[in-house]
mmCIF file of C-alpha atoms in Angstrom:
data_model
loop_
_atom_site.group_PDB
_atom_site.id
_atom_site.type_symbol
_atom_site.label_atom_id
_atom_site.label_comp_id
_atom_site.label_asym_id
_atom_site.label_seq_id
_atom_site.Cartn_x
_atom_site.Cartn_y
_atom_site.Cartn_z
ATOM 1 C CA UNK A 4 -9.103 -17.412 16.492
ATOM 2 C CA UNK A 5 -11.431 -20.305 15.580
ATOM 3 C CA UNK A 6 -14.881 -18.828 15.027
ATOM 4 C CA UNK A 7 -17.969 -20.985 14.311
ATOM 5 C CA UNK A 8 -18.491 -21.085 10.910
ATOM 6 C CA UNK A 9 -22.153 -19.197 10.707
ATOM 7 C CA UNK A 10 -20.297 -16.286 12.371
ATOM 8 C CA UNK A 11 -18.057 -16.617 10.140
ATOM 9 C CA UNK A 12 -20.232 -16.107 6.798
ATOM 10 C CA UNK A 13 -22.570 -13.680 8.556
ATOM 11 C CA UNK A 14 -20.165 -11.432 9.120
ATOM 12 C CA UNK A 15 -19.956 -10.775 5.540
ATOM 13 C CA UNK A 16 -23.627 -10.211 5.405
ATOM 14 C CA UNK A 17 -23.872 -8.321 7.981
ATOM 15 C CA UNK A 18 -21.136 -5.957 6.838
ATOM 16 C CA UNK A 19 -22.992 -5.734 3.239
ATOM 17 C CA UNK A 20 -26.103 -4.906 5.289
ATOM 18 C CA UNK A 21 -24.248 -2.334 7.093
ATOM 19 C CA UNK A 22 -22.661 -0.577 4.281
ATOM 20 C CA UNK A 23 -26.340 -1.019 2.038
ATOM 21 C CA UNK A 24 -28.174 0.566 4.825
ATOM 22 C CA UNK A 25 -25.854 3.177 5.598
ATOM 23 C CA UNK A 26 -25.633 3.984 2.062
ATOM 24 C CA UNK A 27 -29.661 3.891 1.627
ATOM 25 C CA UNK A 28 -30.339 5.619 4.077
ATOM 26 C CA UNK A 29 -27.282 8.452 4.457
ATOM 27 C CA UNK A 30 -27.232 9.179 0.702
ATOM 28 C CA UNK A 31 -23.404 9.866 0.305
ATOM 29 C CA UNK A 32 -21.768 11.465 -2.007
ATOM 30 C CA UNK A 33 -17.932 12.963 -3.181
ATOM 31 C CA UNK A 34 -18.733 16.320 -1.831
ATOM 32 C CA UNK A 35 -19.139 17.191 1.608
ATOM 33 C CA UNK A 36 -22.458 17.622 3.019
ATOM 34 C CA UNK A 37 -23.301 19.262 6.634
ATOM 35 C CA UNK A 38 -25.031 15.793 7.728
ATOM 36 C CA UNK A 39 -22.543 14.112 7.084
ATOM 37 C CA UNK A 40 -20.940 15.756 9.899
ATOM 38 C CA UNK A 41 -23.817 14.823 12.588
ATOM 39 C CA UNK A 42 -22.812 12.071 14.912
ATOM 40 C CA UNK A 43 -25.258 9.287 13.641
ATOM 41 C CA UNK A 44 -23.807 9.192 10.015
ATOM 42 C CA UNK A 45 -20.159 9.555 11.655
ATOM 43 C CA UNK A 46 -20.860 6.403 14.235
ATOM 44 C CA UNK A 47 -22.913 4.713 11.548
ATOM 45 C CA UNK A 48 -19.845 4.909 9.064
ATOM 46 C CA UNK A 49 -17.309 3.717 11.421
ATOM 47 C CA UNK A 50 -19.570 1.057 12.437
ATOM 48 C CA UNK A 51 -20.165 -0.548 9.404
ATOM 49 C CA UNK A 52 -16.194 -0.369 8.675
ATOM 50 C CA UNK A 53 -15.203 -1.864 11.811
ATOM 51 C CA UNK A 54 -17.877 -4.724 11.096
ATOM 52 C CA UNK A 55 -15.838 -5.151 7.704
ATOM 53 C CA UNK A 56 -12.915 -5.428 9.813
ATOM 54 C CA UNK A 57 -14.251 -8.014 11.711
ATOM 55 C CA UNK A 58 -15.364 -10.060 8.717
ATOM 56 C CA UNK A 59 -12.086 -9.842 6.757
ATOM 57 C CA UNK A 60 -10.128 -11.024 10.166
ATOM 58 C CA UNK A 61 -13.044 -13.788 10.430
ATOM 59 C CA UNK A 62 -12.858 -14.665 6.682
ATOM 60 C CA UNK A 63 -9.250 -14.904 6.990
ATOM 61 C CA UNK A 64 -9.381 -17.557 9.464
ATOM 62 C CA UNK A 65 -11.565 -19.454 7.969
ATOM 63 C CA UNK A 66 -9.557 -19.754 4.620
ATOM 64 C CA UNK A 67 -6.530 -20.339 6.521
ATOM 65 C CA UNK A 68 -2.800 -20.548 5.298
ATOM 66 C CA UNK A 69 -0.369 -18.106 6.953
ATOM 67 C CA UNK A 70 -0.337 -15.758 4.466
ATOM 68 C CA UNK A 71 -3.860 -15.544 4.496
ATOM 69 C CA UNK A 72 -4.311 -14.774 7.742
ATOM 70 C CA UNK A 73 -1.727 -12.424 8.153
ATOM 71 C CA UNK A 74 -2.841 -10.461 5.273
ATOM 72 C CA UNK A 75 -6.102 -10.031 6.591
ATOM 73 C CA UNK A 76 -5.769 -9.224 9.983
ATOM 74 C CA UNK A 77 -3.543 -6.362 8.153
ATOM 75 C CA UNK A 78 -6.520 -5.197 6.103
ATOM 76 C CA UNK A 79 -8.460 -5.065 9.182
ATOM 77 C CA UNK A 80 -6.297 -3.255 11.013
ATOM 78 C CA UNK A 81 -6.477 -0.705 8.533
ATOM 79 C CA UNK A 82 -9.634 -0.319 8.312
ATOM 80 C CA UNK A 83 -10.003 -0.132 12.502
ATOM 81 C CA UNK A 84 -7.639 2.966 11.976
ATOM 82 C CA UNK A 85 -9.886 4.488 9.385
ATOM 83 C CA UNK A 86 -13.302 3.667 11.499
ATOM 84 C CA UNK A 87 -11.535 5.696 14.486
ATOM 85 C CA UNK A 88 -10.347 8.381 12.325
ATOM 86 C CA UNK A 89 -13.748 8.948 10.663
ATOM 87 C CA UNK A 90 -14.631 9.764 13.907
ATOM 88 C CA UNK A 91 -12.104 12.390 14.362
ATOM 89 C CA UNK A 92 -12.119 13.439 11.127
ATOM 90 C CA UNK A 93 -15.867 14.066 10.354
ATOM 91 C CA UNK A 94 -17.085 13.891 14.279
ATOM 92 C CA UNK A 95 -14.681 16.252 15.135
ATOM 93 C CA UNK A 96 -13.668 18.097 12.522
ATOM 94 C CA UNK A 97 -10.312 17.574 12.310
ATOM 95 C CA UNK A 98 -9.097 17.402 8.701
ATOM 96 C CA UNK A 99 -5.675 16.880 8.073
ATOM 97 C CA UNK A 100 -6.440 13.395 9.418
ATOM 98 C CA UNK A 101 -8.067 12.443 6.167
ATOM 99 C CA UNK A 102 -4.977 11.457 4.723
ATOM 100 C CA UNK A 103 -4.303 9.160 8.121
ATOM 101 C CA UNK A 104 -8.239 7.612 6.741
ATOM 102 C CA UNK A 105 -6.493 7.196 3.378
ATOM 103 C CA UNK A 106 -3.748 5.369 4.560
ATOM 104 C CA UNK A 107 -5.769 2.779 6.221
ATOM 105 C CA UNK A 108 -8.141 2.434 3.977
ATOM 106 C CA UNK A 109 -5.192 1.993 1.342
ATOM 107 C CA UNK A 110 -3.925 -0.812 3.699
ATOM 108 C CA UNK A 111 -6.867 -2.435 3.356
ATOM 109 C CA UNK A 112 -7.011 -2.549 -0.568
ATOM 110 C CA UNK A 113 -3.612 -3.625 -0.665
ATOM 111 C CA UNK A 114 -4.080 -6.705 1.632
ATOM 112 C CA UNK A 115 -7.387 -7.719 0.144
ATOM 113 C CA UNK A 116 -5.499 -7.691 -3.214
ATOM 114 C CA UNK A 117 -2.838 -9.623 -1.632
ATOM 115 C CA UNK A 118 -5.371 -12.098 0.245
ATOM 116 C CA UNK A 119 -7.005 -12.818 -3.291
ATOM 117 C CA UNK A 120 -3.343 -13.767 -4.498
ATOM 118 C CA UNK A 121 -2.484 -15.709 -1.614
ATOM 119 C CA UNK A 122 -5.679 -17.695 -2.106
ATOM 120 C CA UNK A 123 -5.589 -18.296 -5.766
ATOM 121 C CA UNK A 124 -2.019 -19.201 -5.413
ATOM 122 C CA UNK A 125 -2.314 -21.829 -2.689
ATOM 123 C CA UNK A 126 -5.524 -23.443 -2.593
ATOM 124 C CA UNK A 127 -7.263 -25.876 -5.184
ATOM 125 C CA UNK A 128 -10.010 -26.725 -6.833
ATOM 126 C CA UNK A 129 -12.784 -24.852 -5.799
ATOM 127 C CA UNK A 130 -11.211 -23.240 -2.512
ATOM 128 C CA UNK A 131 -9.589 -21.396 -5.058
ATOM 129 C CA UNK A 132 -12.777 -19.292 -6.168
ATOM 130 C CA UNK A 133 -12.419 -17.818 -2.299
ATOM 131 C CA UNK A 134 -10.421 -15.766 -3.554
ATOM 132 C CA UNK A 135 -13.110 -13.857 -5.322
ATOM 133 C CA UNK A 136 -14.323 -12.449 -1.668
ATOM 134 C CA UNK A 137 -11.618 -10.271 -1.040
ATOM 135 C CA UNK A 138 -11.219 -9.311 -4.876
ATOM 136 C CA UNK A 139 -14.612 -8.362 -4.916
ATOM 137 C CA UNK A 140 -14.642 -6.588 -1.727
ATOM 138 C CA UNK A 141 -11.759 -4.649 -3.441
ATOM 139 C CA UNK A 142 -14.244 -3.241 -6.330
ATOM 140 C CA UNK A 143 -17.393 -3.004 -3.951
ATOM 141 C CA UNK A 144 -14.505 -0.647 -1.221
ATOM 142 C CA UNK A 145 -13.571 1.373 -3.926
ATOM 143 C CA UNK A 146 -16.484 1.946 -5.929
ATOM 144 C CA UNK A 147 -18.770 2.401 -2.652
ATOM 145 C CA UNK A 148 -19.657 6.049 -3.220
ATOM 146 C CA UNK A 149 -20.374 5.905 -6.561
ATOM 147 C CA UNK A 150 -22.357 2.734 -6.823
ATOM 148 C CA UNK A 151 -23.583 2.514 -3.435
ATOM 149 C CA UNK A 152 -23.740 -0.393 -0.765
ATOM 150 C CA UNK A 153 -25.672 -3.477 -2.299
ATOM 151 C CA UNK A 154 -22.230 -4.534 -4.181
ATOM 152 C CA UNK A 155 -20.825 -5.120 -0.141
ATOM 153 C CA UNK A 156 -24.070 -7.813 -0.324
ATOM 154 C CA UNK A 157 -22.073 -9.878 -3.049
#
């Protein structure tokens, strides 16, 4: 997969857009409300984490190295699992998939962290301060809820 390069980059802005809208305008929070269960904040969720998806597999490629790219198309799998599941799990109520989200989700943080060593260990210079993507993306995943989208932006 050889994307152009401006595809490449705005993927990653586009997914912080994604994530900063949806958490401007969906407001969520750690407990459970009943709109969170309506279709357009279930869609609007998966959406932005299967754009994610498709920037880590994009960002991947263009950083290139093996492990690199195999790490990341790893993380994005993940998080295409957990974009579907959302769907099942807050779409249509289905619970005890939640801890199927959680698994991909924890796929993803696990090859982001591994991306970030990859990079630092194998590229030079200033190629190696790509590695601060993923590693952020690692704080700005985890932290989403409770700080909100505009950290996906960086």
């Amino acid at each position: 997969m050889h994307a152009r390069p401006a595809l490449r980059t705005g993927s990653f802005a586009l997914a912080g857009i994604a994530f900063s809208s949806y958490w401007v305008i969906f407001d969520p929070t750690n407990d459970a409300k009943a709109s969170q269960f309506e279709w357009q904040f279930v869609i609007g969720f998966s959406a932005a984490l299967w754009i994610l998806a498709l920037a880590i597999l994009l960002f991947g490629d263009m950083v290139g190295g093996r492990w690199v790219q195999r790490l990341s198309m790893v993380g994005a799998i993940g998080l295409t699992i957990s974009g579907v599941v959302n769907i099942f799990e807050d779409g249509f109520g289905i619970e005890w998939v939640f801890f199927v989200f959680v698994l991909g989700t924890a796929t993803l943080l696990i090859s982001l962290i591994g991306v970030t060593v990859a990079i630092a260990a194998t590229h030079r210079g200033s190629r190696r301060l790509l590695a601060l993507v993923p590693g952020c993306s690692v704080v700005a995943v985890t932290a989403f809820v409770a700080i909100g989208g505009p950290p996906m932006l960086i």
